[in-house]
mmCIF file of C-alpha atoms and ligand atoms in Angstrom:
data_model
loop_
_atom_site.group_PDB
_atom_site.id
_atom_site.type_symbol
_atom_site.label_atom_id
_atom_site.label_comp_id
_atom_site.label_asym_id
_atom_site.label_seq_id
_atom_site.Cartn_x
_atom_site.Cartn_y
_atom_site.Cartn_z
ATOM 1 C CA UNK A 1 0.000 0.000 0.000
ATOM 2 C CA UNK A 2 1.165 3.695 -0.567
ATOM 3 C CA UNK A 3 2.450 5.610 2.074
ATOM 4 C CA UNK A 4 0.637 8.217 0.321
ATOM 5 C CA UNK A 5 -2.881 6.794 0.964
ATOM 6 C CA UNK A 6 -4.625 7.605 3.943
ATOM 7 C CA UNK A 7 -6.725 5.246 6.170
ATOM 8 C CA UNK A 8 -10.042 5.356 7.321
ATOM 9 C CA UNK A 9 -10.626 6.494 11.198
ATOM 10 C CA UNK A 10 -13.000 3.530 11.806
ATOM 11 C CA UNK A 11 -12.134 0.172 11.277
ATOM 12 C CA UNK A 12 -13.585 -1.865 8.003
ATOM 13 C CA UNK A 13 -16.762 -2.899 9.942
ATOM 14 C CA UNK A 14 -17.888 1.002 9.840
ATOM 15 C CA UNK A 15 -18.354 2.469 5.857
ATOM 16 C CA UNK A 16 -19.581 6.132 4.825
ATOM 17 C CA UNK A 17 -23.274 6.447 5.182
ATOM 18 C CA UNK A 18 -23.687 10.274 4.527
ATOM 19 C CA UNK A 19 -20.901 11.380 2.036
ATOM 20 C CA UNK A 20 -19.280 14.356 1.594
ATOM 21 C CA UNK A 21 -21.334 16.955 -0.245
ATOM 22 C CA UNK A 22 -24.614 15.622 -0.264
ATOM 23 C CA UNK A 23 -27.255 18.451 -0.375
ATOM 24 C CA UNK A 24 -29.359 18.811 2.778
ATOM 25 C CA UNK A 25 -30.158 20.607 5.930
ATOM 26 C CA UNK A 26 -26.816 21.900 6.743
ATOM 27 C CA UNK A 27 -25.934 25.706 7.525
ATOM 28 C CA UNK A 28 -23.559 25.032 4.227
ATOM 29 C CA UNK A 29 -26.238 23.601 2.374
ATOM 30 C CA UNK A 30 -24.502 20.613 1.769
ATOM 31 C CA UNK A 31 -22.345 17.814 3.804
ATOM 32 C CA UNK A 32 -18.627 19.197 4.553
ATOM 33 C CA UNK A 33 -17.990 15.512 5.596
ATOM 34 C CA UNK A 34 -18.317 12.094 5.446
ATOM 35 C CA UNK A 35 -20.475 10.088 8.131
ATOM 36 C CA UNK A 36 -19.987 6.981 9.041
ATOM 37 C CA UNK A 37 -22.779 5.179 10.997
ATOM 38 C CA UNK A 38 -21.663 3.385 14.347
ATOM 39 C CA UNK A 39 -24.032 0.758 14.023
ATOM 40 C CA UNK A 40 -26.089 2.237 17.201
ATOM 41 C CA UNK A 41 -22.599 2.099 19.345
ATOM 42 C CA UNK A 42 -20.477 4.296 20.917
ATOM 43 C CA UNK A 43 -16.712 3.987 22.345
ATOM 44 C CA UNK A 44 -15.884 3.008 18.791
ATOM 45 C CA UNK A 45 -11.896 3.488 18.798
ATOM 46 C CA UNK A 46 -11.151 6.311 16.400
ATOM 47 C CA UNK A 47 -7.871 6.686 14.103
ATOM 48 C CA UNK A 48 -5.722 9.527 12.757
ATOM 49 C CA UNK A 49 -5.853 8.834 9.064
ATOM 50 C CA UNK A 50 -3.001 10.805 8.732
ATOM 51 C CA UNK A 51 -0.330 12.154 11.238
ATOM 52 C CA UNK A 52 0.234 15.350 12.924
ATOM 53 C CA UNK A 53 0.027 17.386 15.452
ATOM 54 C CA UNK A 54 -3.219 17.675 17.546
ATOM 55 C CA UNK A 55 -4.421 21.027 16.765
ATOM 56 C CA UNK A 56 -7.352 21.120 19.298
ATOM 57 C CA UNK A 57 -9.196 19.152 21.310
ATOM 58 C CA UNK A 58 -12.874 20.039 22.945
ATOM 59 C CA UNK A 59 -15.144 22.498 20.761
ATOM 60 C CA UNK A 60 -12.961 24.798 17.939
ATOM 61 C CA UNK A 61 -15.638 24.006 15.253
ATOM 62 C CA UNK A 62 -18.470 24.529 17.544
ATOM 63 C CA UNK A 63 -20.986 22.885 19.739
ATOM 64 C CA UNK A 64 -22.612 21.240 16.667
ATOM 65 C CA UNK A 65 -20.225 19.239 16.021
ATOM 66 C CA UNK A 66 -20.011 17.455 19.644
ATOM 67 C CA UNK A 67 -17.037 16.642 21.507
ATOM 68 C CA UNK A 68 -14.004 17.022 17.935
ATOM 69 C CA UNK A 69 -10.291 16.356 18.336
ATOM 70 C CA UNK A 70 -9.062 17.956 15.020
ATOM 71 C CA UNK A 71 -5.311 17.427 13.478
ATOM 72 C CA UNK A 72 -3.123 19.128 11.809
ATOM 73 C CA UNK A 73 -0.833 17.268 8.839
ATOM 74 C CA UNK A 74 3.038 18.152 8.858
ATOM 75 C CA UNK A 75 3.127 20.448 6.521
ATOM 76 C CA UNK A 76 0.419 22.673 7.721
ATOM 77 C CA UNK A 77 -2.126 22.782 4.878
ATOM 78 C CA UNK A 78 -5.209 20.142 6.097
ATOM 79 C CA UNK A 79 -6.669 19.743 9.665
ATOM 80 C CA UNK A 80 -8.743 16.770 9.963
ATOM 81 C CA UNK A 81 -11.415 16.796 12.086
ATOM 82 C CA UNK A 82 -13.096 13.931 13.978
ATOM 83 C CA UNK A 83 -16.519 15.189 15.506
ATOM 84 C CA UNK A 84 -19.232 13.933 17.613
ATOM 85 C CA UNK A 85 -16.936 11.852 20.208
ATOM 86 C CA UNK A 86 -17.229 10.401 23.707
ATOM 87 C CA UNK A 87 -13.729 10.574 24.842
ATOM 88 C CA UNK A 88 -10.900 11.547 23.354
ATOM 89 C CA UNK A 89 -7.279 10.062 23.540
ATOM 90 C CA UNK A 90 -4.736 12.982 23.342
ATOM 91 C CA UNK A 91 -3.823 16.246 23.876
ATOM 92 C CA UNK A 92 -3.323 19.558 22.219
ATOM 93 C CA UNK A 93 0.219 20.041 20.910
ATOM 94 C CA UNK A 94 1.035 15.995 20.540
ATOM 95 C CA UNK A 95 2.180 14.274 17.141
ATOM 96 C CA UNK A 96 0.127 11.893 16.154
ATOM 97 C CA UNK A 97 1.215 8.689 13.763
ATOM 98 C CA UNK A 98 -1.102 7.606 11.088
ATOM 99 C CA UNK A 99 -3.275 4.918 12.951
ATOM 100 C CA UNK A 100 -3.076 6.394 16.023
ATOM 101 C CA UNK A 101 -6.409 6.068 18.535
ATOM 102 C CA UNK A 102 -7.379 9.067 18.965
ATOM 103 C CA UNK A 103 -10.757 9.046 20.297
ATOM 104 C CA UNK A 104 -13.645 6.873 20.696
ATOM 105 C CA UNK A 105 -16.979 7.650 18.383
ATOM 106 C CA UNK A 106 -19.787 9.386 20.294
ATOM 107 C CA UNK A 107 -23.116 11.025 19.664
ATOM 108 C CA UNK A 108 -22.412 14.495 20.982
ATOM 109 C CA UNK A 109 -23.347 18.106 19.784
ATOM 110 C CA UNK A 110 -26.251 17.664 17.235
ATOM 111 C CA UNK A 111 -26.490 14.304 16.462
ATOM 112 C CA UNK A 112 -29.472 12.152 15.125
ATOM 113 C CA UNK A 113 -27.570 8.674 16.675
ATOM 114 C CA UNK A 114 -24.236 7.701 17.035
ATOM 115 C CA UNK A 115 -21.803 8.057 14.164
ATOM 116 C CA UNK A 116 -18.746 10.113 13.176
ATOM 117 C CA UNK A 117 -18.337 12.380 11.340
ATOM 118 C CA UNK A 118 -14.530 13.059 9.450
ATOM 119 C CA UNK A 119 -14.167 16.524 7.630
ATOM 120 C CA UNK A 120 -11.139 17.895 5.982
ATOM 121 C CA UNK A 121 -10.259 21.427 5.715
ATOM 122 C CA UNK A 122 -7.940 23.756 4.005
ATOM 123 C CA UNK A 123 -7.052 27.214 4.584
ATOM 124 C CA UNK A 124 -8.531 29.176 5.791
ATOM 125 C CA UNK A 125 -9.938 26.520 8.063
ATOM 126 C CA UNK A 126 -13.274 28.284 8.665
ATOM 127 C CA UNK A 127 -16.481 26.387 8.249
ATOM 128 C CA UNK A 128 -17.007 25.574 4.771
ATOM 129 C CA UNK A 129 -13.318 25.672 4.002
ATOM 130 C CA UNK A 130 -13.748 21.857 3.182
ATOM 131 C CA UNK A 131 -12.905 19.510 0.613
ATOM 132 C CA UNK A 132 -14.058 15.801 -0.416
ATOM 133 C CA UNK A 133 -11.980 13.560 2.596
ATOM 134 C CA UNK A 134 -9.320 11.320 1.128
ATOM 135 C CA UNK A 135 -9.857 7.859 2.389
ATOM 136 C CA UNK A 136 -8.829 4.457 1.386
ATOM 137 C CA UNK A 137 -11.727 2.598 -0.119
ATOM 138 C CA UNK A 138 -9.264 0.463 -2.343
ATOM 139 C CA UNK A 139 -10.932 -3.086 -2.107
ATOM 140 C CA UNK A 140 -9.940 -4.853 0.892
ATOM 141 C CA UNK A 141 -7.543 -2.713 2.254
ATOM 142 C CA UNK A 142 -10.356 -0.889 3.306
ATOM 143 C CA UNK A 143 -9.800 0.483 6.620
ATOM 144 C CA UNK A 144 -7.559 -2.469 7.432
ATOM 145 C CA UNK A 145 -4.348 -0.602 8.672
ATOM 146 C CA UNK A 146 -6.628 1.115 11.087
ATOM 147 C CA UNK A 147 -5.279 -0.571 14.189
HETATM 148 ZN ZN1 LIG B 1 -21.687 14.706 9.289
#
């Protein structure tokens, strides 16, 4: 597999349920993320897709979004955000390795059931500074390095 390709954050028993850009009842007017449904649970570990350093941890994006932990890559140009969380695993400041558990999945902020919801953004970071997340759907590699 390319070092180039990112992982999922959930492992291959999760998939996408709401993609990325979807129209719908959104402040945006469309998704700025991908969901993926948690099967009803939460505590679902959670996984950097890419590394970095942990950018924030709590609320930056807002209450709507739940409990986020939100990464920036190395070179400064993407923070990933994973939203709607129960716990989180790390702290502001820390590098983070691809793979790395970050979090477990949640159903905080506004929700309508447990799921999580990954968004990428680029600069200048604000809300609707998003573009289509890069994940590995690439047969069954699928989420598989996600551990
Ligand atoms: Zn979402």
């Amino acid at each position: 597999m390319s070092l180039r390709l990112r992982i999922n954050p959930l492992d291959a028993r999760f998939w996408v349920t709401t993609p990325y850009g979807v129209r719908g009842d959104w402040a945006a007017g469309y998704h700025t993320g991908d969901d993926y449904s948690t099967h009803g649970l939460t505590g679902v570990p959670v996984h950097s897709t890419w590394p970095g350093w942990v950018w924030a941890v709590g609320n930056p994006w807002g209450v709507d979004y739940g409990l986020q932990v939100v990464i920036v890559g190395p070179l400064g140009r993407v923070r990933m955000g994973y939203c709607h969380l129960s716990r989180t695993h790390v702290l502001p400041g820390q590098w983070v390795r691809r793979g790395q558990h970050l979090a477990d999945s949640g159903d905080s902020g506004r929700s309508t059931g447990p799921h999580l919801h990954y968004e990428e953004r680029r600069p200048p970071f604000g809300y609707g500074d998003c573009r289509q997340p890069r994940r590995n759907d690439k047969g069954s590699q699928h989420g598989r390095e996600g551990t």
